[in-house]
mmCIF file of N, CA, C and O in Angstrom:
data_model
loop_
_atom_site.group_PDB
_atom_site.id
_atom_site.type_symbol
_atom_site.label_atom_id
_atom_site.label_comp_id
_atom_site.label_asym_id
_atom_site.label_seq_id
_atom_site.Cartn_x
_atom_site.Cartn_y
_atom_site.Cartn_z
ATOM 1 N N UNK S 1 40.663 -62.399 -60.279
ATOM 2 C CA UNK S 1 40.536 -61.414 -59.230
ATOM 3 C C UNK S 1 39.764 -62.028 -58.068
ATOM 4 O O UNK S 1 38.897 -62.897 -58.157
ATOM 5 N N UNK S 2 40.159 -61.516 -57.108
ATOM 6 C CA UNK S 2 39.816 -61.949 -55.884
ATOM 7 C C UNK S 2 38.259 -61.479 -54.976
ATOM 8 O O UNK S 2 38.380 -60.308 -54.616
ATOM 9 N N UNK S 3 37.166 -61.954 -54.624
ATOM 10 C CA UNK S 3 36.145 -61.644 -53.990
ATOM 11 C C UNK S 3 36.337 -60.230 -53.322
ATOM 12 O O UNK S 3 35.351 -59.564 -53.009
ATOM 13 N N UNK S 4 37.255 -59.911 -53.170
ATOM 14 C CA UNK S 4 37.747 -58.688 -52.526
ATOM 15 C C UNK S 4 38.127 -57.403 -53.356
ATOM 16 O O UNK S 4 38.273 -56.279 -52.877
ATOM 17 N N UNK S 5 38.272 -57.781 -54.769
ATOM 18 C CA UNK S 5 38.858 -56.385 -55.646
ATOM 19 C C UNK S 5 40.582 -56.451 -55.903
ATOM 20 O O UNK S 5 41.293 -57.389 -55.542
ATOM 21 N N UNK S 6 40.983 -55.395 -56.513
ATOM 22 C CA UNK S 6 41.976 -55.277 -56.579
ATOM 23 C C UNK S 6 42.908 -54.842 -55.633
ATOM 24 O O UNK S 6 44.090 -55.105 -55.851
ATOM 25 N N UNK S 7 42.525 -54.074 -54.372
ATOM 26 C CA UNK S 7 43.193 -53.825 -53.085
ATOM 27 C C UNK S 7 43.628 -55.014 -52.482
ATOM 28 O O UNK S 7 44.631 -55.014 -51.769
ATOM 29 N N UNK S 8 42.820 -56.264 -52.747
ATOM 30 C CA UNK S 8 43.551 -57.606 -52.102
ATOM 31 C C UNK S 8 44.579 -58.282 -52.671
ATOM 32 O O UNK S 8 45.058 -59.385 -52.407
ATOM 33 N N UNK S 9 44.884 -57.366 -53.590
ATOM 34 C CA UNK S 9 46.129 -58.455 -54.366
ATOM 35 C C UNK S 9 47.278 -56.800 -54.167
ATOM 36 O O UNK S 9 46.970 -55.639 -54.435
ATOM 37 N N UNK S 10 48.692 -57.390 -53.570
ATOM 38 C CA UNK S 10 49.771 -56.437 -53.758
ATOM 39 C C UNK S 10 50.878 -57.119 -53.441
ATOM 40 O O UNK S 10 51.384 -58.216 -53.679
ATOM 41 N N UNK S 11 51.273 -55.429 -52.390
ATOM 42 C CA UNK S 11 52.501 -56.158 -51.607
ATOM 43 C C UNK S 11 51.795 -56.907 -50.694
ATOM 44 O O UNK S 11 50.582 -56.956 -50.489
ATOM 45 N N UNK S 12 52.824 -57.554 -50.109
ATOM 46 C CA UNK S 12 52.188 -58.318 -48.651
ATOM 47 C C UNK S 12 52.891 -58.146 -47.540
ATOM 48 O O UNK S 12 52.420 -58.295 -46.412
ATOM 49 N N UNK S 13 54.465 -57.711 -47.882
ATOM 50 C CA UNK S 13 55.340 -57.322 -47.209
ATOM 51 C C UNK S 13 56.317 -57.343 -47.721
ATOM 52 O O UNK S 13 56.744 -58.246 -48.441
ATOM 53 N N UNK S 14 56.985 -56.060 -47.352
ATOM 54 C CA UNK S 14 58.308 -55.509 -47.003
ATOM 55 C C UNK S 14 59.393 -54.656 -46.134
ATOM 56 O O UNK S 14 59.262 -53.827 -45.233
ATOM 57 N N UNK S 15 60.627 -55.275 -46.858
ATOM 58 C CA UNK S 15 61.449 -54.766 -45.475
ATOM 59 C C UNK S 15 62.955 -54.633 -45.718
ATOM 60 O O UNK S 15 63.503 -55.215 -46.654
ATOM 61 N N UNK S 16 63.629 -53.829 -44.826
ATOM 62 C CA UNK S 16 64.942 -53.626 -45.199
ATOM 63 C C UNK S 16 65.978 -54.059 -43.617
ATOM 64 O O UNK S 16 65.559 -53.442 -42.638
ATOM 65 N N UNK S 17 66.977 -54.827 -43.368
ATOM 66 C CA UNK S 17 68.028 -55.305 -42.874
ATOM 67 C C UNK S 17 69.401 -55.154 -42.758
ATOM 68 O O UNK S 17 70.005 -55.261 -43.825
ATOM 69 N N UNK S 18 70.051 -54.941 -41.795
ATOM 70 C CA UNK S 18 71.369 -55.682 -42.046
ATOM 71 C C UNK S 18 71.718 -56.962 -41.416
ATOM 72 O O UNK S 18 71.407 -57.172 -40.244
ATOM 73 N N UNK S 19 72.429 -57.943 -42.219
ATOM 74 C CA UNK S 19 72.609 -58.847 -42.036
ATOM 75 C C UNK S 19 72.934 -59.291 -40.452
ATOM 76 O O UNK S 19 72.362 -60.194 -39.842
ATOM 77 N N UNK S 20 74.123 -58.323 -39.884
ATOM 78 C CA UNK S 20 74.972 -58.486 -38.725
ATOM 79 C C UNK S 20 74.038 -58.128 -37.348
ATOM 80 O O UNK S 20 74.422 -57.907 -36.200
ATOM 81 N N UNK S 21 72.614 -58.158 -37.932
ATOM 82 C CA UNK S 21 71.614 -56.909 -36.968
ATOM 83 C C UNK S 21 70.603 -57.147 -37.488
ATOM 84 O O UNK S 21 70.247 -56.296 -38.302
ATOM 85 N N UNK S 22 69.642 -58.405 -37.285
ATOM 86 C CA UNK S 22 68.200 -58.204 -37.624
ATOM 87 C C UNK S 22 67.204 -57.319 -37.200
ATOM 88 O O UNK S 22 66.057 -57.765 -37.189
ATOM 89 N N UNK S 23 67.385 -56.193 -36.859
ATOM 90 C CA UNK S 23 66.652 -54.768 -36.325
ATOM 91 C C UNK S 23 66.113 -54.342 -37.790
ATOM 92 O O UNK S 23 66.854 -53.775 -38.593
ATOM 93 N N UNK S 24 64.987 -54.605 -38.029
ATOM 94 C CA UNK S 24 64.320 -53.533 -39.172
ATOM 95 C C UNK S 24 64.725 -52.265 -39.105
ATOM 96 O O UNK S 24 64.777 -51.539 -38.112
ATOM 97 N N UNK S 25 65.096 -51.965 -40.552
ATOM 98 C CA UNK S 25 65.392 -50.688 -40.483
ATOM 99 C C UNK S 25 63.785 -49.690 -41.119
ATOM 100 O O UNK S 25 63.208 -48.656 -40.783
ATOM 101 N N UNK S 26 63.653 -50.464 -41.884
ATOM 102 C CA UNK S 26 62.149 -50.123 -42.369
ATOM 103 C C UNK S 26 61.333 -51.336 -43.089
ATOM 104 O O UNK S 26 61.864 -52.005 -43.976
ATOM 105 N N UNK S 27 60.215 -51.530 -42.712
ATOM 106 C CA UNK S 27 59.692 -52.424 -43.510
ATOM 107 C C UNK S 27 57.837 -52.023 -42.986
ATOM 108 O O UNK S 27 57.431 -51.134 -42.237
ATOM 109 N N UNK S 28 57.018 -53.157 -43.794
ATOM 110 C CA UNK S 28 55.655 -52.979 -43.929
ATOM 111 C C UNK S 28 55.549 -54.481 -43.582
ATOM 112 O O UNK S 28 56.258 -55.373 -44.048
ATOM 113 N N UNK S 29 54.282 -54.649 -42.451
ATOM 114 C CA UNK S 29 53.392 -56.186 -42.649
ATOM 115 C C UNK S 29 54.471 -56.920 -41.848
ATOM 116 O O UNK S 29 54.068 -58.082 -41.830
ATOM 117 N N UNK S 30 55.424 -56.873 -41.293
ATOM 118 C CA UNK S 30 56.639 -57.700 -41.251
ATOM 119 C C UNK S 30 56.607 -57.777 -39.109
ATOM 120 O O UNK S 30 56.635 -56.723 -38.473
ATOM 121 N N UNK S 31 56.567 -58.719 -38.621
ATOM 122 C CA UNK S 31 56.514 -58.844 -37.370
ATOM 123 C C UNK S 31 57.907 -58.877 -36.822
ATOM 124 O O UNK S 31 58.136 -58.124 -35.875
ATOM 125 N N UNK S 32 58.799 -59.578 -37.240
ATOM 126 C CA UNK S 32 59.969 -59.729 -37.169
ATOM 127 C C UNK S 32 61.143 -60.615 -37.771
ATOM 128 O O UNK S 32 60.735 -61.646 -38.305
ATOM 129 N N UNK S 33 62.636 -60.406 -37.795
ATOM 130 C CA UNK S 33 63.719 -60.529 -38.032
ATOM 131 C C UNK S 33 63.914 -61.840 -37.254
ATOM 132 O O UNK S 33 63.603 -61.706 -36.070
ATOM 133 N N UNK S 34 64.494 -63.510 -37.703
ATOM 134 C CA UNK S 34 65.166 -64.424 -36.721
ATOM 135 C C UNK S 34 66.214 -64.552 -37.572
ATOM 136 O O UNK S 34 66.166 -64.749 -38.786
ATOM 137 N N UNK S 35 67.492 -64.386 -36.629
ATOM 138 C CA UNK S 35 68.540 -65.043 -37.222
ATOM 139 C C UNK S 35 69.348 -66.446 -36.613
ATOM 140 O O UNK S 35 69.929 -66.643 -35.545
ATOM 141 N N UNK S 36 69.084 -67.373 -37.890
ATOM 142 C CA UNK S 36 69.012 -68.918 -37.348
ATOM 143 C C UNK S 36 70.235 -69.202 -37.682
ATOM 144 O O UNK S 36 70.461 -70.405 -37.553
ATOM 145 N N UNK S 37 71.434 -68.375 -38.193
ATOM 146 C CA UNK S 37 72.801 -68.286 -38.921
ATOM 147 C C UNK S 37 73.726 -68.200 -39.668
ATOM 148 O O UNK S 37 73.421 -69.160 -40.375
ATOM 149 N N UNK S 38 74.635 -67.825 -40.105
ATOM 150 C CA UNK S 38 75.533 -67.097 -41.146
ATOM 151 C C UNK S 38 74.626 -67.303 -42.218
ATOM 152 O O UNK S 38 74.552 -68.369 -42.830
ATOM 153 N N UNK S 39 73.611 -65.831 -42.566
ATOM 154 C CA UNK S 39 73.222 -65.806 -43.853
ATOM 155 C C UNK S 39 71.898 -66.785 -44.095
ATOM 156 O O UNK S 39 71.936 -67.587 -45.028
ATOM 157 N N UNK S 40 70.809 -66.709 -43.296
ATOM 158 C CA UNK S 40 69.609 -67.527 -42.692
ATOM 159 C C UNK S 40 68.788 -66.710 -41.975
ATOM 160 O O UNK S 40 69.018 -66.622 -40.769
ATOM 161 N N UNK S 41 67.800 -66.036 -42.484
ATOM 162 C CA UNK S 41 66.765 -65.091 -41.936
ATOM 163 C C UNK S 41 65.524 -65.894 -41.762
ATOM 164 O O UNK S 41 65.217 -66.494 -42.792
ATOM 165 N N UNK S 42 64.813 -66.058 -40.867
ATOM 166 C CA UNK S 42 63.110 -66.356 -40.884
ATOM 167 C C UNK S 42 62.477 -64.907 -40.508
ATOM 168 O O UNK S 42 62.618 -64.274 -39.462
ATOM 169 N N UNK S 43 61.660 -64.535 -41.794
ATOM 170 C CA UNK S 43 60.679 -63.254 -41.918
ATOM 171 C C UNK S 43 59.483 -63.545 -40.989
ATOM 172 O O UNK S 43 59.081 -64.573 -41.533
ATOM 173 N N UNK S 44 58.840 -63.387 -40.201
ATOM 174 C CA UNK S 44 57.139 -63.826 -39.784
ATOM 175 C C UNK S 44 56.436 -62.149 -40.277
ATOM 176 O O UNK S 44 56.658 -61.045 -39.780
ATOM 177 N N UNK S 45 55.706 -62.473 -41.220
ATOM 178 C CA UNK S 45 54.774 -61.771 -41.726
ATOM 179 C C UNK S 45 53.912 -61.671 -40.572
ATOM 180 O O UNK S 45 53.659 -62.515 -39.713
ATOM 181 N N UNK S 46 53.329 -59.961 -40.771
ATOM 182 C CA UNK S 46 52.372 -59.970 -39.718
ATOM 183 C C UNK S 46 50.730 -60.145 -39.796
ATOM 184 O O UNK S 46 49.959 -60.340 -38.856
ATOM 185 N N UNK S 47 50.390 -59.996 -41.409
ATOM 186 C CA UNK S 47 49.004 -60.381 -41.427
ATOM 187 C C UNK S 47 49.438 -61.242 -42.474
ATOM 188 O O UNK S 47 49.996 -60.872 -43.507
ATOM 189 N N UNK S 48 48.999 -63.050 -41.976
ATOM 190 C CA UNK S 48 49.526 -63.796 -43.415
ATOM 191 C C UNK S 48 49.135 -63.301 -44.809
ATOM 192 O O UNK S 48 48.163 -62.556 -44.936
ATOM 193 N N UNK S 49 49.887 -63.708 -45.892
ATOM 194 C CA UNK S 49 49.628 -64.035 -47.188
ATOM 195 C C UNK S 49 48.515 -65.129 -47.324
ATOM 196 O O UNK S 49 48.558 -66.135 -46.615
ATOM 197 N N UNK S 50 47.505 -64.924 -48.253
ATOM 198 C CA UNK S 50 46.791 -66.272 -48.924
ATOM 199 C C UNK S 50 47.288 -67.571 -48.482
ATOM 200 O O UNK S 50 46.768 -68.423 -47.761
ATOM 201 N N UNK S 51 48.159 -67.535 -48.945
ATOM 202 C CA UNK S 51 48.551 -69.203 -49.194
ATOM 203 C C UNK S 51 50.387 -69.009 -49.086
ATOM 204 O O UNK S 51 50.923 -67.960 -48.727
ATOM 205 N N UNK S 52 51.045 -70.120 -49.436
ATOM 206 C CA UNK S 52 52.187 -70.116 -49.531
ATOM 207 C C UNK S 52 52.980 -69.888 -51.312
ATOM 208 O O UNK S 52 54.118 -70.121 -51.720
ATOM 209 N N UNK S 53 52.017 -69.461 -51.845
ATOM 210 C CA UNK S 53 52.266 -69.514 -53.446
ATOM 211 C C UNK S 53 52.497 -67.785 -53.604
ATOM 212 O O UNK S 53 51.697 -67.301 -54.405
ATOM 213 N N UNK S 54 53.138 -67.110 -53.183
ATOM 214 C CA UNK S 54 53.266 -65.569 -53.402
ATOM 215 C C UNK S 54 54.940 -65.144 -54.228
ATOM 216 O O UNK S 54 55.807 -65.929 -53.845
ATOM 217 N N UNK S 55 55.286 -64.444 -54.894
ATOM 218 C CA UNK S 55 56.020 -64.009 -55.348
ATOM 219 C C UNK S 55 57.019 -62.945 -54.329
ATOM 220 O O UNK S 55 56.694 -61.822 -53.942
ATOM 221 N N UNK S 56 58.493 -63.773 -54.001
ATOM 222 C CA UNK S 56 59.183 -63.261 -53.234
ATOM 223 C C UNK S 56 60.528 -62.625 -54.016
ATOM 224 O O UNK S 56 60.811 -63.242 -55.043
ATOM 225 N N UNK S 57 61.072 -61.916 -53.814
ATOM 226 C CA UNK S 57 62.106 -60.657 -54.318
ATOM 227 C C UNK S 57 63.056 -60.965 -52.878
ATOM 228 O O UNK S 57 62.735 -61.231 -51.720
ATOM 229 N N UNK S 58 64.218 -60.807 -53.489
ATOM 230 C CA UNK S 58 65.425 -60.687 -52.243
ATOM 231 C C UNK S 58 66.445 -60.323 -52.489
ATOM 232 O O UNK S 58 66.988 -61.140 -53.231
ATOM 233 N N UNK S 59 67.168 -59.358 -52.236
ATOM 234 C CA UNK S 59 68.910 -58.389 -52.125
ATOM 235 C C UNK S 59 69.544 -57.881 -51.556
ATOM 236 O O UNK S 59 69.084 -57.347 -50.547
ATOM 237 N N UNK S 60 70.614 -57.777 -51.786
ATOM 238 C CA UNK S 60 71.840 -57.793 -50.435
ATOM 239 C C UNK S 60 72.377 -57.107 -51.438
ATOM 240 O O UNK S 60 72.143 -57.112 -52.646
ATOM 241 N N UNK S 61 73.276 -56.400 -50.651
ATOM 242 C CA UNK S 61 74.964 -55.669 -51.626
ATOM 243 C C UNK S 61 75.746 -56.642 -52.073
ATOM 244 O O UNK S 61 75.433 -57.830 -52.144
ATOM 245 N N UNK S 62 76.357 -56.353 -52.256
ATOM 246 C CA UNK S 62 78.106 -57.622 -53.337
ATOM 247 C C UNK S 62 79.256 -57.132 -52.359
ATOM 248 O O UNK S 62 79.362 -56.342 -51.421
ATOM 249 N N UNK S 63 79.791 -57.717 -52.831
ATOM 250 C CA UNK S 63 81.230 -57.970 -51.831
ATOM 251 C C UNK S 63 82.146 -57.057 -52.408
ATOM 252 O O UNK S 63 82.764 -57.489 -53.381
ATOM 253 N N UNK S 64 82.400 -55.818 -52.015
ATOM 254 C CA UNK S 64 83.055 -54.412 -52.422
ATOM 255 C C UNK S 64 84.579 -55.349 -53.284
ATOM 256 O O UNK S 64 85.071 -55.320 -54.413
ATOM 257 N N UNK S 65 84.969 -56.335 -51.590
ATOM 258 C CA UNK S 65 86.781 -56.759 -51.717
ATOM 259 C C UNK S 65 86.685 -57.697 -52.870
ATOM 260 O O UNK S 65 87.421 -57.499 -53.837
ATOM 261 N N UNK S 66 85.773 -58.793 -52.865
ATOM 262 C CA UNK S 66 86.552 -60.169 -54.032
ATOM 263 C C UNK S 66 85.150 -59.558 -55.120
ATOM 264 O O UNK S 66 84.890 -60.440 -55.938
ATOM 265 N N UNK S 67 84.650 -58.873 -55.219
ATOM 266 C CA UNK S 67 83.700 -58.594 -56.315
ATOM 267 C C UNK S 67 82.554 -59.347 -56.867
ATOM 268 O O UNK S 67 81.955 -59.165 -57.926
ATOM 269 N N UNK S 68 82.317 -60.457 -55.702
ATOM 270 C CA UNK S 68 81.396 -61.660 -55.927
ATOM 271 C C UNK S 68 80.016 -61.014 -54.894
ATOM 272 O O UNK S 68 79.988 -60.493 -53.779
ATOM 273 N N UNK S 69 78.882 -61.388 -55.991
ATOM 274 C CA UNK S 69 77.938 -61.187 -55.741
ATOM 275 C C UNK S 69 76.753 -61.904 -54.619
ATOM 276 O O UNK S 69 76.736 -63.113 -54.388
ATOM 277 N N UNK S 70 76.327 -61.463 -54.340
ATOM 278 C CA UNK S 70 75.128 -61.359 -53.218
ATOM 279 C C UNK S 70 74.126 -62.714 -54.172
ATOM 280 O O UNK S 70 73.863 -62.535 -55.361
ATOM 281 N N UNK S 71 73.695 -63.941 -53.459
ATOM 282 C CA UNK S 71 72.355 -64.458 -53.897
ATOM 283 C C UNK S 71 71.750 -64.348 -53.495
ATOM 284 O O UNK S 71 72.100 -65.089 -52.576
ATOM 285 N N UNK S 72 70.300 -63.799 -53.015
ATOM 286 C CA UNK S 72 69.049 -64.227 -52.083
ATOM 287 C C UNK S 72 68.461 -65.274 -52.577
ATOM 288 O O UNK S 72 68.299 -65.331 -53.796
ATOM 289 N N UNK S 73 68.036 -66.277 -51.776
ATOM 290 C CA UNK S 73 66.741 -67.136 -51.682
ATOM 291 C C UNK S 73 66.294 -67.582 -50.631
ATOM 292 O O UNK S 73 66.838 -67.586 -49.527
ATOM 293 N N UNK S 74 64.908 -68.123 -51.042
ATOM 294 C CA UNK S 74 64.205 -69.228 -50.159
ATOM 295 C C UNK S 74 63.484 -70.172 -50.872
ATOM 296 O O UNK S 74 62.853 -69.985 -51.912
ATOM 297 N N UNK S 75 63.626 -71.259 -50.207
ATOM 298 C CA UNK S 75 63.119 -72.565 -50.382
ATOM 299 C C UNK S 75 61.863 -73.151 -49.512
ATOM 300 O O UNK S 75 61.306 -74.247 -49.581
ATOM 301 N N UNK S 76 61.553 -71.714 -48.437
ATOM 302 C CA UNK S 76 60.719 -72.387 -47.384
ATOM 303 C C UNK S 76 60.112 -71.209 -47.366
ATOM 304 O O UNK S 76 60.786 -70.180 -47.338
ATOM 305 N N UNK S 77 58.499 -71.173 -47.383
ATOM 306 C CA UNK S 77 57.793 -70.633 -47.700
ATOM 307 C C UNK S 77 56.151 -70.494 -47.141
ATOM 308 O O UNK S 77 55.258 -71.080 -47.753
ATOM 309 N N UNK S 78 56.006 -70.083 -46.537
ATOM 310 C CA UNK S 78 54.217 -69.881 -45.292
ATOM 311 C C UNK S 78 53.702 -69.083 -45.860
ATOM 312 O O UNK S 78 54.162 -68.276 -46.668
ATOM 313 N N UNK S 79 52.781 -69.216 -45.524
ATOM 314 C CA UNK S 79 51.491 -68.403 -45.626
ATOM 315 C C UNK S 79 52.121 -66.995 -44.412
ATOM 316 O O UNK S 79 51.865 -65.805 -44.597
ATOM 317 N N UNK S 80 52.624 -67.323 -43.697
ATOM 318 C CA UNK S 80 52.788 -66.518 -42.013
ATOM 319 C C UNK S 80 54.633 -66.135 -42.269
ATOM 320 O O UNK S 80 55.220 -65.095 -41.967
ATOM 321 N N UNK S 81 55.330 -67.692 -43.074
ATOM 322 C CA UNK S 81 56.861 -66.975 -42.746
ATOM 323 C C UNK S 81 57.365 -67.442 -44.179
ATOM 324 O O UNK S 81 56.833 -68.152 -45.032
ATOM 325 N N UNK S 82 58.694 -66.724 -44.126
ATOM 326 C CA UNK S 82 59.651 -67.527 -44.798
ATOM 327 C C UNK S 82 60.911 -67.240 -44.993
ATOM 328 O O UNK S 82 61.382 -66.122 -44.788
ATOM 329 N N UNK S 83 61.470 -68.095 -45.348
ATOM 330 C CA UNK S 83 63.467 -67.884 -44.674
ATOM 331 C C UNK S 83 64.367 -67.193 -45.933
ATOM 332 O O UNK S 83 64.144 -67.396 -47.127
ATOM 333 N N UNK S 84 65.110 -66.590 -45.551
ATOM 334 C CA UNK S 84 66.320 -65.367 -47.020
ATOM 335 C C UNK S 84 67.055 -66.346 -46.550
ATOM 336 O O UNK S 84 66.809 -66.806 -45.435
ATOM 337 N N UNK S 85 68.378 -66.969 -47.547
ATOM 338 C CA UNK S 85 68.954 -67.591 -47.568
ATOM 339 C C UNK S 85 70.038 -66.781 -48.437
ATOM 340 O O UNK S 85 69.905 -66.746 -49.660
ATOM 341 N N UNK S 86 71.463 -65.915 -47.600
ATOM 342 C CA UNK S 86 71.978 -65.378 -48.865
ATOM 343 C C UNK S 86 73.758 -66.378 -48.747
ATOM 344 O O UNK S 86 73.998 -67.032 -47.732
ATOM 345 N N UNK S 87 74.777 -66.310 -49.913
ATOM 346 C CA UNK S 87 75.161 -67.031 -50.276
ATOM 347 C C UNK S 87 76.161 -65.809 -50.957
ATOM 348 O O UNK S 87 75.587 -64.804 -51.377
ATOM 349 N N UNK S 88 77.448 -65.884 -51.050
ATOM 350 C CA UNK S 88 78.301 -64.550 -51.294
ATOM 351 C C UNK S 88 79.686 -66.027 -51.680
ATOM 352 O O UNK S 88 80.069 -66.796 -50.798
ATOM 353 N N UNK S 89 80.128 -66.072 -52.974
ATOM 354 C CA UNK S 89 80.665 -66.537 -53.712
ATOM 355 C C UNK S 89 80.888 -68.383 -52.818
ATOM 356 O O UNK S 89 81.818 -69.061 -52.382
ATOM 357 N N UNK S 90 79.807 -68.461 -52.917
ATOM 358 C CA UNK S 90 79.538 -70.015 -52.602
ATOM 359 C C UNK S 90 79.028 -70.297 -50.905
ATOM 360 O O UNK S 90 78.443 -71.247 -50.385
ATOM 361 N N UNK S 91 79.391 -69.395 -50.520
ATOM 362 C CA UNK S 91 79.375 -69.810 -49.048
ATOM 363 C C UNK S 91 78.379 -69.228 -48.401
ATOM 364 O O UNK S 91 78.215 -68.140 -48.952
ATOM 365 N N UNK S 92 77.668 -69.348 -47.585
ATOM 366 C CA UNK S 92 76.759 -69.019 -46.293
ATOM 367 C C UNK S 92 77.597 -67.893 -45.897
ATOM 368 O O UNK S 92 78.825 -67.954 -45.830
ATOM 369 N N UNK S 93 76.734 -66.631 -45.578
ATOM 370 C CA UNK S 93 77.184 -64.949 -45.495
ATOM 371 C C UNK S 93 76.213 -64.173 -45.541
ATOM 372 O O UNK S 93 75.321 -63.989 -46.370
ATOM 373 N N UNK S 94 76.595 -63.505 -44.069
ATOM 374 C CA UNK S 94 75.631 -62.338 -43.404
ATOM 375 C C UNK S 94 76.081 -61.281 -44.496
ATOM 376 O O UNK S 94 77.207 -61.179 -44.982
ATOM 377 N N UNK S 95 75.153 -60.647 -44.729
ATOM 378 C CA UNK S 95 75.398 -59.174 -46.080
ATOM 379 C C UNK S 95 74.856 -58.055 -45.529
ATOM 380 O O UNK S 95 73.819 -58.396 -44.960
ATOM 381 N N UNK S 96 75.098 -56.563 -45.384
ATOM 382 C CA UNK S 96 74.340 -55.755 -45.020
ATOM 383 C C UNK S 96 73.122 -55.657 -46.179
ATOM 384 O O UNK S 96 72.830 -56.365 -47.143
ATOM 385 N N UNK S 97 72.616 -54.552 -45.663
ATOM 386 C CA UNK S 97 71.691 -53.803 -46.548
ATOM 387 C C UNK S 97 70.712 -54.903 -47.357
ATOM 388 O O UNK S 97 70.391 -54.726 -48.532
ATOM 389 N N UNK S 98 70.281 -56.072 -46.561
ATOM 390 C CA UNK S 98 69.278 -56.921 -46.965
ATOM 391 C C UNK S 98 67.693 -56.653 -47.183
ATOM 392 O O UNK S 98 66.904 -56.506 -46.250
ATOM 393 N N UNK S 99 67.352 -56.613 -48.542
ATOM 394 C CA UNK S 99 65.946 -56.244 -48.699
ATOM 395 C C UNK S 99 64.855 -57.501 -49.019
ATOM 396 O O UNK S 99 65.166 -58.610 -49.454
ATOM 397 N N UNK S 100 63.810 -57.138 -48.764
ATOM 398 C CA UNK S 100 62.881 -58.604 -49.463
ATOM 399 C C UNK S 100 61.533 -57.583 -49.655
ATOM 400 O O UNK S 100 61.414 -56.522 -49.043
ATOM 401 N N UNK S 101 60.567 -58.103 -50.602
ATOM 402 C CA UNK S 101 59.154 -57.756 -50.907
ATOM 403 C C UNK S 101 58.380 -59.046 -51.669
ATOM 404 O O UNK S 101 58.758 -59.683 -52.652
ATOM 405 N N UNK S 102 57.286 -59.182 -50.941
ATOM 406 C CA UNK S 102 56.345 -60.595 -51.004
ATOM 407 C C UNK S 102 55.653 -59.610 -51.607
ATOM 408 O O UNK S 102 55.521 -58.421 -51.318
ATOM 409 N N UNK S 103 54.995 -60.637 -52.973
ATOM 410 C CA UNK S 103 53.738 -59.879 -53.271
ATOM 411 C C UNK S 103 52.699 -61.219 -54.052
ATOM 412 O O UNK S 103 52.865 -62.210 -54.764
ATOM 413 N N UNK S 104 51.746 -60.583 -53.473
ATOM 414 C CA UNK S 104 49.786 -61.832 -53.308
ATOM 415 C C UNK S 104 48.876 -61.643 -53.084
ATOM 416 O O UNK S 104 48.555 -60.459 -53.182
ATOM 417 N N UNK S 105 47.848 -62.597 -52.645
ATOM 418 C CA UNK S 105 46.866 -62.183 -51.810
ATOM 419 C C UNK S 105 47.468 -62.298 -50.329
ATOM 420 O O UNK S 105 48.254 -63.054 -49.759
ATOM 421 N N UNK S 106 46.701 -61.161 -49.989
ATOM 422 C CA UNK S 106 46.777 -61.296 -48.118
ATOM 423 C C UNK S 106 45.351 -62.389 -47.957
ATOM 424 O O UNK S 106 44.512 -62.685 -48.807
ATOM 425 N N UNK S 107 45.487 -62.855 -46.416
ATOM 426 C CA UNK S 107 44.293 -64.003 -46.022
ATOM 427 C C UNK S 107 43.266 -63.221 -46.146
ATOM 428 O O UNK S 107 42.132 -63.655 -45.944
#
């Protein structure tokens, strides 16, 4: 536990998207939406996380037509940002209804 209690450890942020439209539809902690291309989000958190070691969550819908599913990830990871990477039966693909939730210490 942290010098701070248990209030310093949670979420750190979250948020909800569509792919075609980085406009938050709702989210917490979250400064803004970049879209760097087909299926490539950079998050900037608005009060950093601790460190870059936090537990990230990420989902998109599935593909109604070929029935192939939605991946989220990231590989790149801040204290301040980090990038959704989603992936719809192999390929790089904007998805609606994109969610993410970081959870850590905040700084």
């Amino acid at each position: 536990m942290s010098e701070f209690g248990f209030n310093h450890h949670g979420i750190i942020c979250w948020g909800h998207f569509e792919g075609s439209d980085t406009t938050l539809d709702d989210s917490h902690n979250t400064t803004s939406i970049t879209d760097n291309g087909l299926g490539n989000y950079t998050v900037t958190i608005a009060s950093d996380a601790g460190n870059a070691h936090y537990s990230l969550s990420i989902g998109a819908d599935w593909d109604v037509v070929s029935g192939n599913t939605c991946h989220g990830s990231s590989n790149t990871m801040a204290a301040g940002t980090f990038i959704i990477r989603l992936r719809n039966g192999g390929s790089d693909a904007d998805r609606d209804n994109v969610t993410y939730q970081a959870a850590g210490d905040l700084a």
